[in-house]
mmCIF file of C-alpha atoms and ligand atoms in Angstrom:
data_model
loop_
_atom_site.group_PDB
_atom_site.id
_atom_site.type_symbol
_atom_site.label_atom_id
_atom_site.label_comp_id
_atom_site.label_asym_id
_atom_site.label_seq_id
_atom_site.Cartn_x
_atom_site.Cartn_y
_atom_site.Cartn_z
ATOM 1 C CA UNK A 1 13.019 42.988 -34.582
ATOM 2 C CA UNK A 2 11.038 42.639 -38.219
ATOM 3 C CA UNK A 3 11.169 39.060 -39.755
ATOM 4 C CA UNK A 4 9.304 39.101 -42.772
ATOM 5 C CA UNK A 5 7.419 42.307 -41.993
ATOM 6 C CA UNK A 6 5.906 40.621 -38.715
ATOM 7 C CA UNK A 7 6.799 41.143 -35.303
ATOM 8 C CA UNK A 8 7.408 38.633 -32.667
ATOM 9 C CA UNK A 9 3.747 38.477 -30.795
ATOM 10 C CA UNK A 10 2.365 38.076 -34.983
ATOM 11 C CA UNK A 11 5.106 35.017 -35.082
ATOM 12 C CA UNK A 12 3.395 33.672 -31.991
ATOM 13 C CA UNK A 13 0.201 34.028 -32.895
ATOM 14 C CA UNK A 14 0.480 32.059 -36.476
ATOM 15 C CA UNK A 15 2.248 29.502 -34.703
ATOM 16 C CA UNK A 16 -0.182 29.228 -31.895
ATOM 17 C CA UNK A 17 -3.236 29.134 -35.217
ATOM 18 C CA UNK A 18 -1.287 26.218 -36.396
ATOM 19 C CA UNK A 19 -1.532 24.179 -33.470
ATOM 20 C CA UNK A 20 -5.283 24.730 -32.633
ATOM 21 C CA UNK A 21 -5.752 24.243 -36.909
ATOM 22 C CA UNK A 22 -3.686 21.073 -36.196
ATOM 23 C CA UNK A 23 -5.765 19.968 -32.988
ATOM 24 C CA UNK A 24 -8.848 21.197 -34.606
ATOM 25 C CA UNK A 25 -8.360 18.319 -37.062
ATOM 26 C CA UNK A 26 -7.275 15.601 -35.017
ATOM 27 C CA UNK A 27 -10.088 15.917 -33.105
ATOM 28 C CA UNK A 28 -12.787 15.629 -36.155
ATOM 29 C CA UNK A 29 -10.527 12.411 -37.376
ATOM 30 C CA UNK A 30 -10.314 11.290 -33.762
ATOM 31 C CA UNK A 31 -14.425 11.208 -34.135
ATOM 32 C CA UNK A 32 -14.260 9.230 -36.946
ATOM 33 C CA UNK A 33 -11.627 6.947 -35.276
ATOM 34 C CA UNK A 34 -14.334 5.481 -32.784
ATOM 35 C CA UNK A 35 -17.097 5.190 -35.647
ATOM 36 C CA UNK A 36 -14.867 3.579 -37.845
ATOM 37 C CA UNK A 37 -12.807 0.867 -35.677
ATOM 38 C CA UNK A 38 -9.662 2.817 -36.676
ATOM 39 C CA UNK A 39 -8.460 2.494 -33.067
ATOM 40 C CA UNK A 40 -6.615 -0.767 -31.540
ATOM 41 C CA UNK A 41 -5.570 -2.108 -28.095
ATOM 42 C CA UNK A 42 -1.505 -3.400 -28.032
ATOM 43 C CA UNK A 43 -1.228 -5.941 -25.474
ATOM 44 C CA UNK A 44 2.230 -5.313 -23.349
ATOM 45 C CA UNK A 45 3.312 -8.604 -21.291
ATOM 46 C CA UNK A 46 3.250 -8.748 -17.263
ATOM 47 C CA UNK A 47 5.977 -11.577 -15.839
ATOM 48 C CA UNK A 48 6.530 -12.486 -12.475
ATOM 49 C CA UNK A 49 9.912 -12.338 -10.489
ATOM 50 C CA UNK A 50 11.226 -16.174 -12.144
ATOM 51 C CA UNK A 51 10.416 -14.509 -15.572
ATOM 52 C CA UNK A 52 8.563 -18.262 -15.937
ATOM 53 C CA UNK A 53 5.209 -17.071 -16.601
ATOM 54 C CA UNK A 54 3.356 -14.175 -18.138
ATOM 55 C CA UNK A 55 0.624 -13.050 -15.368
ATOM 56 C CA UNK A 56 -1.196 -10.318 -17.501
ATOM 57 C CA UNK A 57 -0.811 -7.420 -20.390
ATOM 58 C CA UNK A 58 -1.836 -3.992 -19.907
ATOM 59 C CA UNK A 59 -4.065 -2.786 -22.779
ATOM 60 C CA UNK A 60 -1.927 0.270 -24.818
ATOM 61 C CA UNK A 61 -4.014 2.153 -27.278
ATOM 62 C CA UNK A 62 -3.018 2.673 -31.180
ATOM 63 C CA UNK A 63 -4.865 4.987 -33.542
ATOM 64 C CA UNK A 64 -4.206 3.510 -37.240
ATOM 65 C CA UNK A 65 -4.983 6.137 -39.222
ATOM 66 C CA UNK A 66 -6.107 5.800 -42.638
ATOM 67 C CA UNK A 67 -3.635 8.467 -44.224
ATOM 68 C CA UNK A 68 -1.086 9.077 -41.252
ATOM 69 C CA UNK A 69 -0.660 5.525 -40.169
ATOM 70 C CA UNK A 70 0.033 4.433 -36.756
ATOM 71 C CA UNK A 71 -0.590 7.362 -34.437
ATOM 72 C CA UNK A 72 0.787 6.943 -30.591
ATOM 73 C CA UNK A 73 -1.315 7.971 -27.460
ATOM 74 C CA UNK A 74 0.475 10.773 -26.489
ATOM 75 C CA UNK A 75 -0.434 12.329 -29.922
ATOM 76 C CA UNK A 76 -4.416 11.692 -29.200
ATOM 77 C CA UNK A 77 -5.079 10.865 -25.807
ATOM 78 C CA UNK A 78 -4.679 14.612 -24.067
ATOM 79 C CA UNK A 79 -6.639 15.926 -27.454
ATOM 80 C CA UNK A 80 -9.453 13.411 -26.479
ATOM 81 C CA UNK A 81 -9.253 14.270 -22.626
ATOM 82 C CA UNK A 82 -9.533 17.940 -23.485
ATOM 83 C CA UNK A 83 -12.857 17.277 -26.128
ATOM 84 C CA UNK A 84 -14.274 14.702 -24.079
ATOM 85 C CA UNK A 85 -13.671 12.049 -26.601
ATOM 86 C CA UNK A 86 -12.029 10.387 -23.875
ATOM 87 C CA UNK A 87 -15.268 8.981 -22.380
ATOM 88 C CA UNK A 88 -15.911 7.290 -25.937
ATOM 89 C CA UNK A 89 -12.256 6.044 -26.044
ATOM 90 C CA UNK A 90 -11.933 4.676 -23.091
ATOM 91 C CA UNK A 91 -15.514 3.015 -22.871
ATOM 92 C CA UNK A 92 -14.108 1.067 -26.437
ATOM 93 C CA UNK A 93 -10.890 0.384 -24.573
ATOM 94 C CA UNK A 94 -12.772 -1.781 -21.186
ATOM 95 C CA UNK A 95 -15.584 -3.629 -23.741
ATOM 96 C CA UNK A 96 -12.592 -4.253 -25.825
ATOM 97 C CA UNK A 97 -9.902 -5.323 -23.419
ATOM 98 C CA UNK A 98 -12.788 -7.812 -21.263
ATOM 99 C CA UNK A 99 -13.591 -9.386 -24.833
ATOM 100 C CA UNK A 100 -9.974 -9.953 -25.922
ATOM 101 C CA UNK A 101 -9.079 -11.422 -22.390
ATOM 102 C CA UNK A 102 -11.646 -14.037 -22.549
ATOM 103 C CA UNK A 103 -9.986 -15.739 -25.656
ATOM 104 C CA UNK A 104 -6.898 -15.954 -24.034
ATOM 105 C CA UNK A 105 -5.689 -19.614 -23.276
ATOM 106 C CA UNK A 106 -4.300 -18.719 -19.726
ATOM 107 C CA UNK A 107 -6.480 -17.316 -16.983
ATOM 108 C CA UNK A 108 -4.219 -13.902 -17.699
ATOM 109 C CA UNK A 109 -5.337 -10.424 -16.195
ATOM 110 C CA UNK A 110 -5.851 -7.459 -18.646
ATOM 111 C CA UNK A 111 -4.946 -3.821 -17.094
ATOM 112 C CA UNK A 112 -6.366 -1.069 -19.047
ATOM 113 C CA UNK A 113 -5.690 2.565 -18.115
ATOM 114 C CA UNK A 114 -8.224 5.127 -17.045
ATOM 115 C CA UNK A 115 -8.157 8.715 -17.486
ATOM 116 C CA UNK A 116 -8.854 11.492 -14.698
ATOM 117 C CA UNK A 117 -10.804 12.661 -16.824
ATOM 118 C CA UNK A 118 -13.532 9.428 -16.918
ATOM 119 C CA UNK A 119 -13.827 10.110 -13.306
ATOM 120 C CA UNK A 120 -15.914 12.751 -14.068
ATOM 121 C CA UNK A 121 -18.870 10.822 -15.882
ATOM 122 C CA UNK A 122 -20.921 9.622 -13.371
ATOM 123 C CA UNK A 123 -21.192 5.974 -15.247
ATOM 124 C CA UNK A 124 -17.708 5.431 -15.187
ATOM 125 C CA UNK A 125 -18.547 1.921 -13.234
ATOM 126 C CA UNK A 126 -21.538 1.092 -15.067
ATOM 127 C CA UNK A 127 -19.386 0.816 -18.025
ATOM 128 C CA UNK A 128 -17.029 -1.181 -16.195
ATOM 129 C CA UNK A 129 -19.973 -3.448 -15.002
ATOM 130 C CA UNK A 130 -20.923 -3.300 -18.681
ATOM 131 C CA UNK A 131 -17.384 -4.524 -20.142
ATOM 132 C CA UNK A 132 -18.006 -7.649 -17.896
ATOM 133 C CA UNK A 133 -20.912 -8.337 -18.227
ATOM 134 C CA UNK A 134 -21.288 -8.353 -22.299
ATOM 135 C CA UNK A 135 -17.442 -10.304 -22.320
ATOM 136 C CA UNK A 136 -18.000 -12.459 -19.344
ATOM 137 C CA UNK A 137 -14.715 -11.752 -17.948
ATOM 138 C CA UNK A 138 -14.421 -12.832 -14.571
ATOM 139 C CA UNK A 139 -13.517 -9.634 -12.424
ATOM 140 C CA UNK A 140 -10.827 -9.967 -11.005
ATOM 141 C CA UNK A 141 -9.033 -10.730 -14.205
ATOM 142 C CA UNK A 142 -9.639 -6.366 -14.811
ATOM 143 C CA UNK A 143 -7.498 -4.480 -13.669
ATOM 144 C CA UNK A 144 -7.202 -0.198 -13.558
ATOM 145 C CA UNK A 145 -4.393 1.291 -13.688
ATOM 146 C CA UNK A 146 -5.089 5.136 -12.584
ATOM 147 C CA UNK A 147 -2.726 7.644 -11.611
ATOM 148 C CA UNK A 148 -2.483 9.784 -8.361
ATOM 149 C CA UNK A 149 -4.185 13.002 -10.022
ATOM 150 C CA UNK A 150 -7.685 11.225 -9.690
ATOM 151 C CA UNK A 151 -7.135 11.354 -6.122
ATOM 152 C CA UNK A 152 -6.154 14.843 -6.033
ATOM 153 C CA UNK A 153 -9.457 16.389 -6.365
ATOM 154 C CA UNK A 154 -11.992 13.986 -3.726
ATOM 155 C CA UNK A 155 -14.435 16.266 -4.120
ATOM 156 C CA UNK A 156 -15.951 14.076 -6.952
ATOM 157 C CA UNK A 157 -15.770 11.502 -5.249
ATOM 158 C CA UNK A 158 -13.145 9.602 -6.585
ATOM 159 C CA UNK A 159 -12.547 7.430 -4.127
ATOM 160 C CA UNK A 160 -15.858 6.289 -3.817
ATOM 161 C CA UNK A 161 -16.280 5.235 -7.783
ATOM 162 C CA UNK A 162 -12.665 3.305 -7.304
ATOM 163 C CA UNK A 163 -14.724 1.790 -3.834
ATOM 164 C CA UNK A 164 -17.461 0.755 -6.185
ATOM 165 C CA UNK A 165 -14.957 -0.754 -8.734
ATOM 166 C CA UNK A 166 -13.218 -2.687 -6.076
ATOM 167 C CA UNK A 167 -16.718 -3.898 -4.615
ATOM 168 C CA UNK A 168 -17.443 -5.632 -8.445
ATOM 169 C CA UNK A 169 -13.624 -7.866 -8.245
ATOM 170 C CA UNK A 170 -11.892 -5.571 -10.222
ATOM 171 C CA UNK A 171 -8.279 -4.941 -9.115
ATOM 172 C CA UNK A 172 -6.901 -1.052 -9.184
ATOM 173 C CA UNK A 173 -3.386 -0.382 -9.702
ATOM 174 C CA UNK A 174 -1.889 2.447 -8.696
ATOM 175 C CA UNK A 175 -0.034 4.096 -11.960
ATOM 176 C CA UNK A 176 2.966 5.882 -12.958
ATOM 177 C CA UNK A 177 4.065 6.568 -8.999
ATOM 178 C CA UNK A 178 6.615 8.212 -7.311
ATOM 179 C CA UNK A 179 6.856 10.871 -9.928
ATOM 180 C CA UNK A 180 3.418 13.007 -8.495
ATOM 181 C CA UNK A 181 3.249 15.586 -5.491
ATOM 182 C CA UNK A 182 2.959 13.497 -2.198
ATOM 183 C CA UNK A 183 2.601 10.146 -3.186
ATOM 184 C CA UNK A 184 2.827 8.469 0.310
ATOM 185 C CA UNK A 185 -0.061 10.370 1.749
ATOM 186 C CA UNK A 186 -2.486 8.514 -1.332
ATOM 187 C CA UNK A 187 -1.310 5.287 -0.226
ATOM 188 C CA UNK A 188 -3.457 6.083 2.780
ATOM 189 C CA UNK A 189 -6.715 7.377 0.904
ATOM 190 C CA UNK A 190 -7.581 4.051 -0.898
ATOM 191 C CA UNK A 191 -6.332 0.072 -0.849
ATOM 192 C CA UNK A 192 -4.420 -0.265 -3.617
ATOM 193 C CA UNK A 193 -3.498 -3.847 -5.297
ATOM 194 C CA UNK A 194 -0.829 -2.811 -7.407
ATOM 195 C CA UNK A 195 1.930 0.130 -7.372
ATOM 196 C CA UNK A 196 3.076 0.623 -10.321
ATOM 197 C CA UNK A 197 6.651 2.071 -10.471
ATOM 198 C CA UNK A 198 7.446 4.805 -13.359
ATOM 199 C CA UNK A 199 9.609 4.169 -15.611
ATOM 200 C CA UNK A 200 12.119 6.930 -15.211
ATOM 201 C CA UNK A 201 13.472 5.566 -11.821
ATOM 202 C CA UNK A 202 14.215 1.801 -13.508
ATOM 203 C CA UNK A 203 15.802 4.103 -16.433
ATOM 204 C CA UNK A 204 18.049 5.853 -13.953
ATOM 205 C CA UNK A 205 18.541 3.663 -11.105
ATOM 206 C CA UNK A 206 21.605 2.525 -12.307
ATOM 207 C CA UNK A 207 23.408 6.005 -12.796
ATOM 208 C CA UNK A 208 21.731 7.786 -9.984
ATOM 209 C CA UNK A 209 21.968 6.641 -6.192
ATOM 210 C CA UNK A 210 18.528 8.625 -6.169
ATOM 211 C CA UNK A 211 16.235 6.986 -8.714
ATOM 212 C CA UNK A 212 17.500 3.342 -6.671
ATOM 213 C CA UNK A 213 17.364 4.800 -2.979
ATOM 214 C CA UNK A 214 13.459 5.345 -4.580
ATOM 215 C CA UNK A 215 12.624 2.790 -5.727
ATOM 216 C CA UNK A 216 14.272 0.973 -2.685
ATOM 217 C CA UNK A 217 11.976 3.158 -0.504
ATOM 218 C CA UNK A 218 9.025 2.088 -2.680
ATOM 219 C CA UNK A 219 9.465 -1.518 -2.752
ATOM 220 C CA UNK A 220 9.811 -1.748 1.255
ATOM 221 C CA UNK A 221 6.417 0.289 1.791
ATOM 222 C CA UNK A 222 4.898 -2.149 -0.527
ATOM 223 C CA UNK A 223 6.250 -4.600 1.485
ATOM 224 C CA UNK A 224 5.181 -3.618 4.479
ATOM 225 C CA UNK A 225 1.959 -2.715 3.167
ATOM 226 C CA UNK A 226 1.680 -6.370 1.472
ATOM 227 C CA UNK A 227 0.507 -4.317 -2.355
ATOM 228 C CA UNK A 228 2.957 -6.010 -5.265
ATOM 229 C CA UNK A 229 5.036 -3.648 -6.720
ATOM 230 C CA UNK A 230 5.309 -3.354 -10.838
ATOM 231 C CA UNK A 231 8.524 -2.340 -12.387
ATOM 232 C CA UNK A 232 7.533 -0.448 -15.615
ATOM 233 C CA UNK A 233 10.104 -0.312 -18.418
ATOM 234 C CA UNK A 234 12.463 -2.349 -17.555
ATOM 235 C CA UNK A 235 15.035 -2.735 -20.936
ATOM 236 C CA UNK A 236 17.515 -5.014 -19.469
ATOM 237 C CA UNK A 237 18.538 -8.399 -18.187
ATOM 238 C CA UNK A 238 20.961 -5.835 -15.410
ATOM 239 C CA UNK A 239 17.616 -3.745 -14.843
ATOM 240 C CA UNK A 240 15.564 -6.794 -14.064
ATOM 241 C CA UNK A 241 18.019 -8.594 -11.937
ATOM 242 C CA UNK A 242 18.475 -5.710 -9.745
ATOM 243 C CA UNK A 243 15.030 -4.943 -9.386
ATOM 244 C CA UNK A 244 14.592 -8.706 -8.447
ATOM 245 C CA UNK A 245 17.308 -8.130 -5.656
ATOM 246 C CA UNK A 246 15.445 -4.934 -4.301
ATOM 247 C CA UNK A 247 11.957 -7.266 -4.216
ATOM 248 C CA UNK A 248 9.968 -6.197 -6.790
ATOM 249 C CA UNK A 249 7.451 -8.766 -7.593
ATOM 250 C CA UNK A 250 6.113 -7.857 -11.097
ATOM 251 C CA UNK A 251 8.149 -6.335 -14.134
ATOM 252 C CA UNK A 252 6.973 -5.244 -17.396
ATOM 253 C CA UNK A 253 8.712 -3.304 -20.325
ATOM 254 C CA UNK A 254 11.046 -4.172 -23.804
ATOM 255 C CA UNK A 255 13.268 -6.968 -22.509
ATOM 256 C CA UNK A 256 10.039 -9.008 -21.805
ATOM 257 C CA UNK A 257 8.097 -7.887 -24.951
ATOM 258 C CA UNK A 258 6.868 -4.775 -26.455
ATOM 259 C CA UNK A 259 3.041 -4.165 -26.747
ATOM 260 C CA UNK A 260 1.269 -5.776 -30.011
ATOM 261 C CA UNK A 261 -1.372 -6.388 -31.542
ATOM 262 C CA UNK A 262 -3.442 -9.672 -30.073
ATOM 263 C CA UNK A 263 -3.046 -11.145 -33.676
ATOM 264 C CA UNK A 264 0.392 -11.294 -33.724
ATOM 265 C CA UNK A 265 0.639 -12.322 -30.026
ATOM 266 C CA UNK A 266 -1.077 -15.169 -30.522
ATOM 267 C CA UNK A 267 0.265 -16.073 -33.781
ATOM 268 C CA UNK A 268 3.853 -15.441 -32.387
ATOM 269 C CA UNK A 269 4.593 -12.850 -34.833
ATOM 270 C CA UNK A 270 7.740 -10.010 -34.564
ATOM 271 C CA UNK A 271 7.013 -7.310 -31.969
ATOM 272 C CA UNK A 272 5.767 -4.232 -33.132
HETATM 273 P P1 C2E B 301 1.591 4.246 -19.304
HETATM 274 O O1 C2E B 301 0.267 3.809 -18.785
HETATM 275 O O2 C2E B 301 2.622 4.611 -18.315
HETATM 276 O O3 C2E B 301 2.082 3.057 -20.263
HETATM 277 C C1 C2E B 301 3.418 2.622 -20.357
HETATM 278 C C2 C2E B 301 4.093 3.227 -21.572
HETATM 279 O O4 C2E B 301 5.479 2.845 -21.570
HETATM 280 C C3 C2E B 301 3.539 2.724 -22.900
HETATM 281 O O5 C2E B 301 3.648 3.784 -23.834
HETATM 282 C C4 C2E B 301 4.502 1.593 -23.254
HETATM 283 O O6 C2E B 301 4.544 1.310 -24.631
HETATM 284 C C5 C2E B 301 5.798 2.194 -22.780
HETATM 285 N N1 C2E B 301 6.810 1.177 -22.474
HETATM 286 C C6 C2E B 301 6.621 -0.062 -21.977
HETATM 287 N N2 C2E B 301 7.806 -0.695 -21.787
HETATM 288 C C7 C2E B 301 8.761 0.167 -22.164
HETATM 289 C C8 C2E B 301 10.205 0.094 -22.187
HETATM 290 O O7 C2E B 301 10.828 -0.911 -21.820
HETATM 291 N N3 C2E B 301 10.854 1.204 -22.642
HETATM 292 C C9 C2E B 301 10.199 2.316 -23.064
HETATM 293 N N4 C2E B 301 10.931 3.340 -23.510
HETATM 294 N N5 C2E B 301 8.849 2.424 -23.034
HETATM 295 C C10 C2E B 301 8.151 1.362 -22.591
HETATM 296 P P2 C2E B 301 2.446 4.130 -24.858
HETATM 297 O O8 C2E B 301 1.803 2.867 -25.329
HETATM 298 O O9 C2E B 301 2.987 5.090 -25.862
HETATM 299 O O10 C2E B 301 1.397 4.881 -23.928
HETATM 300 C C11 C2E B 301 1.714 6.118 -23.342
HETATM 301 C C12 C2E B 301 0.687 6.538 -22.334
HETATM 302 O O11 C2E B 301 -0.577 6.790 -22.962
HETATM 303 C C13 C2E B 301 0.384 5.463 -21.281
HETATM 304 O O12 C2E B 301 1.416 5.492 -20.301
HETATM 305 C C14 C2E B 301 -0.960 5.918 -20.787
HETATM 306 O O13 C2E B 301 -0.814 6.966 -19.857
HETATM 307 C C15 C2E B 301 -1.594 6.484 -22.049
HETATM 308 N N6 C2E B 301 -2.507 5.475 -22.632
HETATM 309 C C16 C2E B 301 -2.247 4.439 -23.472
HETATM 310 N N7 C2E B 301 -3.369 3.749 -23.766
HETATM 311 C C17 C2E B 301 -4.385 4.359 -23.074
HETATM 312 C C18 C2E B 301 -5.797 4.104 -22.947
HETATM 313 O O14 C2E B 301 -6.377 3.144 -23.499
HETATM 314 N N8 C2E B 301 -6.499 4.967 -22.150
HETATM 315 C C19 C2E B 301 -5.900 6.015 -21.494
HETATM 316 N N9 C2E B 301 -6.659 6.826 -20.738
HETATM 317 N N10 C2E B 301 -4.579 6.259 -21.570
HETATM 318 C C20 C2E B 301 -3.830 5.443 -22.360
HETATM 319 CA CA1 CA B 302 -0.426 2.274 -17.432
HETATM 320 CA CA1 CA B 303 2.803 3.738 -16.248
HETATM 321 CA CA1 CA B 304 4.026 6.448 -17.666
#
């Protein structure tokens, strides 16, 4: 059928211009972004099991843009990964995280997320090595937080960059998991400090026998495999004590605090 004279595959195709227009220009902004400090690091706290002490934050990126405002990863980050901006990006987000750490009044870690997509420049750890060196940041205060698709493909050699990362200090956390392919089997391929578990089990584990029998069957592993296990997203006081009951040692998400600027954590301003 005729809507305004065009046909459906003409519909498609004006939508499908509009979206590559639209990506065409968040890309040239997203170049300006780096060259002009646009984008920001959030800080997200990491407590332990007593909820008595904040171990770390995990570095969460922010574009402020001058005429959209604040602009959320999930509207930038995959553009950047597809243009290659990503290697900029994340390059800002290590120097940037190791700096910010070292002004921090407690020996806290800093966990800042790496794309697949870094994997494939060959000075991934130089940067890394860089970020430390230029902050001064003790090593094993970084932490990576990557997610099982950077295992996927070994022909890269993936696992031998994370080697080399783990040979400087630097802790590697294993992201997002339980919601990939075969997560188990990647448990095997590399020493991982941290297991982080997504968010969409601790969202459901109280409605769905599944989510909890999975995140029950995560938390033993980790157990037996002595790697602390990080509850992501947890919302509520129920959430957290339950999680506490099925051992997991670290938790992180809104009932603790939501990620904000470094200003306004020090200063002890509102969340944002
Ligand atoms: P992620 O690494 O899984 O980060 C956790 C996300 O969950 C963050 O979203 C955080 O704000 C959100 N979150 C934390 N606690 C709660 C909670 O209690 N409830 C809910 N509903 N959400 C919670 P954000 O900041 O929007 O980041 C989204 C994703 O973007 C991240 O997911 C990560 O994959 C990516 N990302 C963020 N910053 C960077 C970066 O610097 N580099 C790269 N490569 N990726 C980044
Ligand atoms: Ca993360
Ligand atoms: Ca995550
Ligand atoms: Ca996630």
């Amino acid at each position: 059928a005729k809507r305004n004279g065009r046909n459906r595959y003409e519909d498609f195709r004006i939508e499908m211009d509009a979206a590559a227009r639209k990506r065409r220009l968040v890309e040239l902004d997203l170049r300006d972004a780096i060259t002009c400090n646009q984008l920001r690091l959030y800080y997200q706290p990491i407590t332990d099991a007593k909820h008595d002490a904040v171990i770390g934050y995990e570095a969460l990126m922010r574009w402020h843009h001058p005429q959209n405002g604040l602009i959320m990863p999930i509207d930038f980050i995959p553009i950047a990964e597809e243009t290659g901006l990503i290697h900029s990006l994340g390059s800002f987000a290590l120097h940037e995280a190791c700096r910010e750490a070292t002004t921090w009044a407690g020996n806290q870690t800093v966990a800042v997320n790496l794309s697949p997509i870094q994997f494939k420049n060959s000075g991934l750890v130089s940067v890394v090595e860089s970020a430390l060196a230029s902050s001064g940041l003790s090593p094993e205060r970084l932490e990576v937080e990557i997610t099982e698709s950077v295992l996927l493909d070994n022909t890269l050699g993936n696992v031998g960059t994370l080697r080399k990362l783990k040979a400087l200090g630097v802790r590697i956390a294993l992201d997002d998991f339980g919601t990939g392919y075969s997560s188990l089997s990647y448990l095997r391929s590399f020493p991982f400090d941290k297991i982080k578990i997504d968010r969409s089990f601790i969202n459901d584990m109280q409605d769905s026998p599944e989510a909890l029998a999975i995140i029950r069957a995560i938390t033993g592993m980790s157990r037996s495999l002595a790697i602390q296990t990080t509850a992501e997203g947890v919302e509520t006081d129920e959430q957290f004590r339950r999680l506490k009951e099925e051992g997991c040692s670290l938790f992180q998400g809104y009932f603790f605090g939501r990620p904000q600027p470094s200003e306004s954590r020090l200063l002890g301003f509102a969340p944002v």
